[in-house]
Amino acid sequence: MSQRRPLPSVVQFNQLLTSVTKMKHFSTSLHLFNQMCSLGLPVSNYTMSIAIKCCCQLYRTKDGFALLGCCFRRAIAPNQFIYSALLDGLVLEDRILEVEMLFKKLIKQKLCEPDVVMYNTMIKGLCKFSINVTALALLRLMEQTNCKPSIVTYSTIIDSLCKDKMMDDAFKLLNEMVYDKRILPDVITYTSLICGLCNMGRWDEASKMLKEMEDENISPNVKTFTALVDAFCKEGKVKEAEAVINIMIERGEFPDIVTYNSLIDGYCLRGEMIKAREIFDSMTLRGLIPNVVTYNSLLNGYCKNLNIEKAVQLFHEMTGKGLKPNVVTYNTMIQGFFQVGRCVDARKLFDEMHAQGQIPDQCTYGIVLEGLCNNRQVEEALSLFHLMGDSRLTSDIVVYTILIDGAGKCGKFHIARNLFHGLSIKGLKPVVRTYNVMIGGFCREGLLGEAKSLFLKMEESGCPPNNITYSVFLQGCLKNKHYDDVEMLLQEMDDRGYSLDASTLSLFIDHIAAGLLDRSMLKLLGKLVY
DNA sequence: ATAGGGTTAG
């Protein structure tokens, strides 16, 4: 094209870029764009928006902004297409603050009148961070302008509400969409709702939705079916999941890699590793190549079932096939090694992940710290924690809680205590698990008074005790023969609708059998066991 | 004549 004379029009070049981009060959498309620029071929705002989109989709939003600079130099006025692509890139990279800043700037400086797609992109970004309130506020803002919300706008927010288990709000918005705006739900809207209902175990309503959608002549697609498969698998109902897969095949929709990954995960969860491996092998026969998620599921299955040798073998199989382990892969394997006490191997893999350019995340550090503590290497854990310095990783309450727990369990309760008291200086608020760990620690040390005052503090700190808190505290009371509060605690549990776990119950039985507790306690205990 | 947005997985 570049050598033809006369030169093809800019439109024809754009058409080329469009088709390459639609095939998601973003880097090829960018390469072509760069050639066009260096050959001095014509470039329009269409060309620029495609090039910027490609940068952004490649997680190179920075380059996208550099191209925005090119627009100004070439006197190409950036429009909604260009700014939406940039906003989308920022969303993709989780740069939510910059998303909001750019959007506000566009409006304030009147650089670009937002259109429906730009609003939808903003709403998607907010929803990605569960900022549903602001997403809804943008929807209301749209209504006040002449930019009508579309099915995409509603579906994005409905999906987010479903993911956050706010089904009532999701249905409220659905009703508003249908009855006020006369927009009918499509397969995507239904899929989100069905997914939300399934994840909450509201199977009856989910199947009602499924029926309703069929009545409206909207056929469920692969994603709809996969949502069902996934929900069944997460509840361990693999037979039901397989039934769904059979139905979908009968209907001419074929399970994809995501569907199979869910099923494999389901079998792994049940510890049925042979079956999981069978599904894995059968995927290949169907022409589906297992990806890193597939391998991670199986690796997790082998590790959780303490078959580390199989996991190691599979890990090598995976790399041998040219698949690059990611952070989740390493996290899974490291945890697997720690669980069987192979700390040296865990450490080796932790170093290897750095070498392979996989940046450890909060999960990694949590796993490593927990692994070290559980293997009685609390000193190691502490020095690693200090080595981590002041980063996002050390300002994570989950990581802190693990370390507090580990220190306490390794007989370093004074350290646990110091860490706990240092939380507020770090600006961190304890979560229920943190309190549970500390109460457990106080009880272990025989400091029942302190355990009790912390227990009482939970409610006023806006962090009410859960059933685990009660179990931990009750076990502490029993083991320390501190019976004064026991009856009151059991009564409170009953009031809150909590139940007693097996180990706490058996401890009670022991104490009653030994004559340490009165048999009259049995009646109350009976109410707490289902 | 040409460009952008929403549903599923570890």
CSV table of N, CA and C in Angstrom, one decimal, chain A residues 130-138:
chain,number,residue,atom,x,y,z
A,130,SER,N,-15.4,-1.4,43.0
A,130,SER,CA,-16.6,-1.4,43.8
A,130,SER,C,-17.0,-0.1,44.3
A,131,ILE,N,-16.7,1.0,43.6
A,131,ILE,CA,-17.2,2.3,44.0
A,131,ILE,C,-18.6,2.5,43.3
A,132,ASN,N,-19.5,1.7,43.7
A,132,ASN,CA,-20.8,1.6,43.1
A,132,ASN,C,-21.6,2.9,43.2
A,133,VAL,N,-21.4,3.5,44.4
A,133,VAL,CA,-22.2,4.8,44.7
A,133,VAL,C,-21.8,5.8,43.7
A,134,THR,N,-20.5,6.0,43.4
A,134,THR,CA,-20.1,7.0,42.4
A,134,THR,C,-20.5,6.6,41.0
A,135,ALA,N,-20.5,5.3,40.7
A,135,ALA,CA,-20.9,4.8,39.4
A,135,ALA,C,-22.4,5.2,39.2
A,136,LEU,N,-23.2,5.0,40.2
A,136,LEU,CA,-24.6,5.4,40.2
A,136,LEU,C,-24.8,6.9,40.0
A,137,ALA,N,-23.9,7.6,40.7
A,137,ALA,CA,-24.0,9.1,40.6
A,137,ALA,C,-23.7,9.5,39.2
A,138,LEU,N,-22.8,8.8,38.5
A,138,LEU,CA,-22.5,9.2,37.1
A,138,LEU,C,-23.7,8.8,36.2
